[in-house]
Amino acid sequence: MSEVTTVATGWGLSFVVVATYALWVVGRGKTIGRELGIGGREKLEPESDSSKPADS
């Protein structure tokens, strides 16, 4: 293997490891948030639709 191939392989593996860890952290954060009941979106009532003008 040449030096360029070795460096490219090292960077590629590092990228895969960091990206996999980042996805795991995001997924774990979402799971913990759901368990604690935080970070959820509120559901709008049909009559309180913010896209309609207030005087209709």
GROMACS .gro file of N, CA, C and O in nm:
model
  224
    1MET      N    1   0.084  -0.118   0.000
    1MET     CA    2   0.000   0.000   0.000
    1MET      C    3   0.088   0.124   0.000
    1MET      O    4   0.185   0.132   0.074
    2SER      N    5   0.048   0.221  -0.079
    2SER     CA    6   0.124   0.346  -0.080
    2SER      C    7   0.079   0.434   0.037
    2SER      O    8  -0.021   0.407   0.102
    3GLU      N    9   0.155   0.539   0.060
    3GLU     CA   10   0.121   0.629   0.170
    3GLU      C   11  -0.013   0.697   0.147
    3GLU      O   12  -0.091   0.717   0.240
    4VAL      N   13  -0.042   0.732   0.022
    4VAL     CA   14  -0.169   0.799  -0.011
    4VAL      C   15  -0.287   0.707   0.020
    4VAL      O   16  -0.386   0.749   0.078
    5THR      N   17  -0.274   0.581  -0.016
    5THR     CA   18  -0.381   0.484   0.011
    5THR      C   19  -0.400   0.466   0.161
    5THR      O   20  -0.514   0.459   0.209
    6THR      N   21  -0.291   0.460   0.235
    6THR     CA   22  -0.299   0.442   0.379
    6THR      C   23  -0.368   0.562   0.444
    6THR      O   24  -0.457   0.545   0.529
    7VAL      N   25  -0.330   0.681   0.403
    7VAL     CA   26  -0.391   0.802   0.460
    7VAL      C   27  -0.539   0.810   0.422
    7VAL      O   28  -0.625   0.840   0.506
    8ALA      N   29  -0.572   0.782   0.296
    8ALA     CA   30  -0.712   0.786   0.252
    8ALA      C   31  -0.796   0.683   0.328
    8ALA      O   32  -0.909   0.712   0.368
    9THR      N   33  -0.742   0.565   0.349
    9THR     CA   34  -0.814   0.462   0.424
    9THR      C   35  -0.835   0.506   0.568
    9THR      O   36  -0.944   0.489   0.624
   10GLY      N   37  -0.733   0.565   0.628
   10GLY     CA   38  -0.745   0.613   0.766
   10GLY      C   39  -0.851   0.722   0.779
   10GLY      O   40  -0.933   0.718   0.870
   11TRP      N   41  -0.849   0.818   0.687
   11TRP     CA   42  -0.950   0.925   0.690
   11TRP      C   43  -1.090   0.868   0.667
   11TRP      O   44  -1.186   0.909   0.731
   12GLY      N   45  -1.102   0.775   0.574
   12GLY     CA   46  -1.232   0.714   0.546
   12GLY      C   47  -1.288   0.640   0.665
   12GLY      O   48  -1.404   0.655   0.700
   13LEU      N   49  -1.205   0.560   0.728
   13LEU     CA   50  -1.250   0.486   0.847
   13LEU      C   51  -1.285   0.582   0.961
   13LEU      O   52  -1.384   0.561   1.032
   14SER      N   53  -1.205   0.686   0.978
   14SER     CA   54  -1.233   0.785   1.083
   14SER      C   55  -1.368   0.852   1.057
   14SER      O   56  -1.447   0.872   1.150
   15PHE      N   57  -1.394   0.888   0.932
   15PHE     CA   58  -1.521   0.951   0.898
   15PHE      C   59  -1.637   0.857   0.930
   15PHE      O   60  -1.738   0.900   0.986
   16VAL      N   61  -1.626   0.731   0.893
   16VAL     CA   62  -1.733   0.635   0.918
   16VAL      C   63  -1.758   0.620   1.068
   16VAL      O   64  -1.872   0.619   1.114
   17VAL      N   65  -1.652   0.611   1.146
   17VAL     CA   66  -1.666   0.596   1.291
   17VAL      C   67  -1.732   0.719   1.351
   17VAL      O   68  -1.826   0.708   1.431
   18VAL      N   69  -1.688   0.839   1.314
   18VAL     CA   70  -1.745   0.962   1.370
   18VAL      C   71  -1.890   0.979   1.326
   18VAL      O   72  -1.976   1.016   1.407
   19ALA      N   73  -1.922   0.951   1.201
   19ALA     CA   74  -2.060   0.964   1.154
   19ALA      C   75  -2.152   0.864   1.223
   19ALA      O   76  -2.264   0.898   1.263
   20THR      N   77  -2.106   0.742   1.242
   20THR     CA   78  -2.185   0.641   1.312
   20THR      C   79  -2.211   0.682   1.456
   20THR      O   80  -2.323   0.672   1.507
   21TYR      N   81  -2.108   0.733   1.522
   21TYR     CA   82  -2.123   0.778   1.661
   21TYR      C   83  -2.219   0.896   1.669
   21TYR      O   84  -2.304   0.903   1.758
   22ALA      N   85  -2.210   0.989   1.575
   22ALA     CA   86  -2.300   1.105   1.575
   22ALA      C   87  -2.445   1.061   1.559
   22ALA      O   88  -2.534   1.112   1.628
   23LEU      N   89  -2.471   0.969   1.468
   23LEU     CA   90  -2.607   0.918   1.451
   23LEU      C   91  -2.656   0.847   1.575
   23LEU      O   92  -2.773   0.858   1.614
   24TRP      N   93  -2.570   0.773   1.642
   24TRP     CA   94  -2.607   0.705   1.765
   24TRP      C   95  -2.642   0.806   1.874
   24TRP      O   96  -2.740   0.790   1.946
   25VAL      N   97  -2.562   0.913   1.885
   25VAL     CA   98  -2.588   1.016   1.987
   25VAL      C   99  -2.722   1.084   1.961
   25VAL      O  100  -2.800   1.105   2.054
   26VAL      N  101  -2.751   1.118   1.835
   26VAL     CA  102  -2.878   1.183   1.803
   26VAL      C  103  -2.995   1.089   1.835
   26VAL      O  104  -3.093   1.129   1.896
   27GLY      N  105  -2.983   0.964   1.796
   27GLY     CA  106  -3.088   0.867   1.825
   27GLY      C  107  -3.108   0.847   1.974
   27GLY      O  108  -3.220   0.838   2.023
   28ARG      N  109  -2.998   0.841   2.048
   28ARG     CA  110  -3.007   0.823   2.193
   28ARG      C  111  -3.071   0.945   2.258
   28ARG      O  112  -3.152   0.933   2.349
   29GLY      N  113  -3.036   1.064   2.209
   29GLY     CA  114  -3.095   1.186   2.262
   29GLY      C  115  -3.245   1.191   2.239
   29GLY      O  116  -3.321   1.232   2.327
   30LYS      N  117  -3.289   1.148   2.122
   30LYS     CA  118  -3.432   1.146   2.093
   30LYS      C  119  -3.504   1.047   2.184
   30LYS      O  120  -3.613   1.073   2.233
   31THR      N  121  -3.442   0.932   2.206
   31THR     CA  122  -3.503   0.831   2.293
   31THR      C  123  -3.515   0.883   2.435
   31THR      O  124  -3.620   0.869   2.498
   32ILE      N  125  -3.411   0.943   2.486
   32ILE     CA  126  -3.414   0.998   2.622
   32ILE      C  127  -3.517   1.110   2.631
   32ILE      O  128  -3.592   1.119   2.728
   33GLY      N  129  -3.523   1.195   2.529
   33GLY     CA  130  -3.621   1.303   2.528
   33GLY      C  131  -3.763   1.250   2.532
   33GLY      O  132  -3.848   1.303   2.603
   34ARG      N  133  -3.790   1.144   2.456
   34ARG     CA  134  -3.923   1.085   2.457
   34ARG      C  135  -3.956   1.027   2.594
   34ARG      O  136  -4.067   1.040   2.643
   35GLU      N  137  -3.857   0.961   2.656
   35GLU     CA  138  -3.880   0.901   2.788
   35GLU      C  139  -3.908   1.008   2.893
   35GLU      O  140  -3.987   0.987   2.984
   36LEU      N  141  -3.844   1.124   2.881
   36LEU     CA  142  -3.863   1.232   2.977
   36LEU      C  143  -3.979   1.322   2.940
   36LEU      O  144  -4.018   1.408   3.018
   37GLY      N  145  -4.033   1.306   2.820
   37GLY     CA  146  -4.145   1.388   2.776
   37GLY      C  147  -4.105   1.528   2.736
   37GLY      O  148  -4.186   1.621   2.748
   38ILE      N  149  -3.983   1.546   2.688
   38ILE     CA  150  -3.940   1.677   2.645
   38ILE      C  151  -3.908   1.675   2.497
   38ILE      O  152  -3.881   1.570   2.439
   39GLY      N  153  -3.914   1.792   2.434
   39GLY     CA  154  -3.878   1.802   2.294
   39GLY      C  155  -3.987   1.760   2.198
   39GLY      O  156  -3.965   1.756   2.079
   40GLY      N  157  -4.107   1.733   2.248
   40GLY     CA  158  -4.216   1.695   2.160
   40GLY      C  159  -4.280   1.816   2.096
   40GLY      O  160  -4.267   1.928   2.144
   41ARG      N  161  -4.351   1.794   1.989
   41ARG     CA  162  -4.421   1.903   1.922
   41ARG      C  163  -4.565   1.905   1.971
   41ARG      O  164  -4.628   1.801   1.986
   42GLU      N  165  -4.615   2.025   1.991
   42GLU     CA  166  -4.755   2.039   2.032
   42GLU      C  167  -4.842   2.026   1.908
   42GLU      O  168  -4.810   2.077   1.802
   43LYS      N  169  -4.956   1.959   1.926
   43LYS     CA  170  -5.050   1.947   1.816
   43LYS      C  171  -5.148   2.063   1.822
   43LYS      O  172  -5.202   2.094   1.927
   44LEU      N  173  -5.168   2.127   1.708
   44LEU     CA  174  -5.262   2.239   1.701
   44LEU      C  175  -5.403   2.186   1.688
   44LEU      O  176  -5.428   2.087   1.620
   45GLU      N  177  -5.494   2.256   1.752
   45GLU     CA  178  -5.635   2.224   1.736
   45GLU      C  179  -5.677   2.270   1.596
   45GLU      O  180  -5.624   2.366   1.544
   46PRO      N  181  -5.774   2.203   1.534
   46PRO     CA  182  -5.814   2.244   1.399
   46PRO      C  183  -5.860   2.389   1.391
   46PRO      O  184  -5.835   2.457   1.294
   47GLU      N  185  -5.927   2.439   1.494
   47GLU     CA  186  -5.976   2.576   1.490
   47GLU      C  187  -5.868   2.679   1.524
   47GLU      O  188  -5.888   2.797   1.508
   48SER      N  189  -5.753   2.635   1.571
   48SER     CA  190  -5.646   2.729   1.604
   48SER      C  191  -5.532   2.722   1.501
   48SER      O  192  -5.419   2.738   1.533
   49ASP      N  193  -5.570   2.700   1.376
   49ASP     CA  194  -5.471   2.693   1.268
   49ASP      C  195  -5.408   2.830   1.247
   49ASP      O  196  -5.475   2.927   1.219
   50SER      N  197  -5.276   2.838   1.264
   50SER     CA  198  -5.207   2.967   1.256
   50SER      C  199  -5.192   3.016   1.112
   50SER      O  200  -5.152   3.129   1.090
   51SER      N  201  -5.226   2.935   1.013
   51SER     CA  202  -5.214   2.978   0.875
   51SER      C  203  -5.335   3.059   0.829
   51SER      O  204  -5.331   3.123   0.726
   52LYS      N  205  -5.442   3.057   0.907
   52LYS     CA  206  -5.563   3.134   0.873
   52LYS      C  207  -5.552   3.272   0.934
   52LYS      O  208  -5.498   3.289   1.043
   53PRO      N  209  -5.609   3.372   0.867
   53PRO     CA  210  -5.613   3.506   0.927
   53PRO      C  211  -5.696   3.507   1.053
   53PRO      O  212  -5.790   3.427   1.069
   54ALA      N  213  -5.665   3.595   1.147
   54ALA     CA  214  -5.731   3.598   1.277
   54ALA      C  215  -5.875   3.644   1.267
   54ALA      O  216  -5.957   3.610   1.351
   55ASP      N  217  -5.912   3.721   1.164
   55ASP     CA  218  -6.048   3.775   1.156
   55ASP      C  219  -6.144   3.689   1.075
   55ASP      O  220  -6.254   3.730   1.045
   56SER      N  221  -6.106   3.568   1.038
   56SER     CA  222  -6.196   3.484   0.958
   56SER      C  223  -6.287   3.402   1.046
   56SER      O  224  -6.264   3.369   1.156
   0.00000   0.00000   0.00000
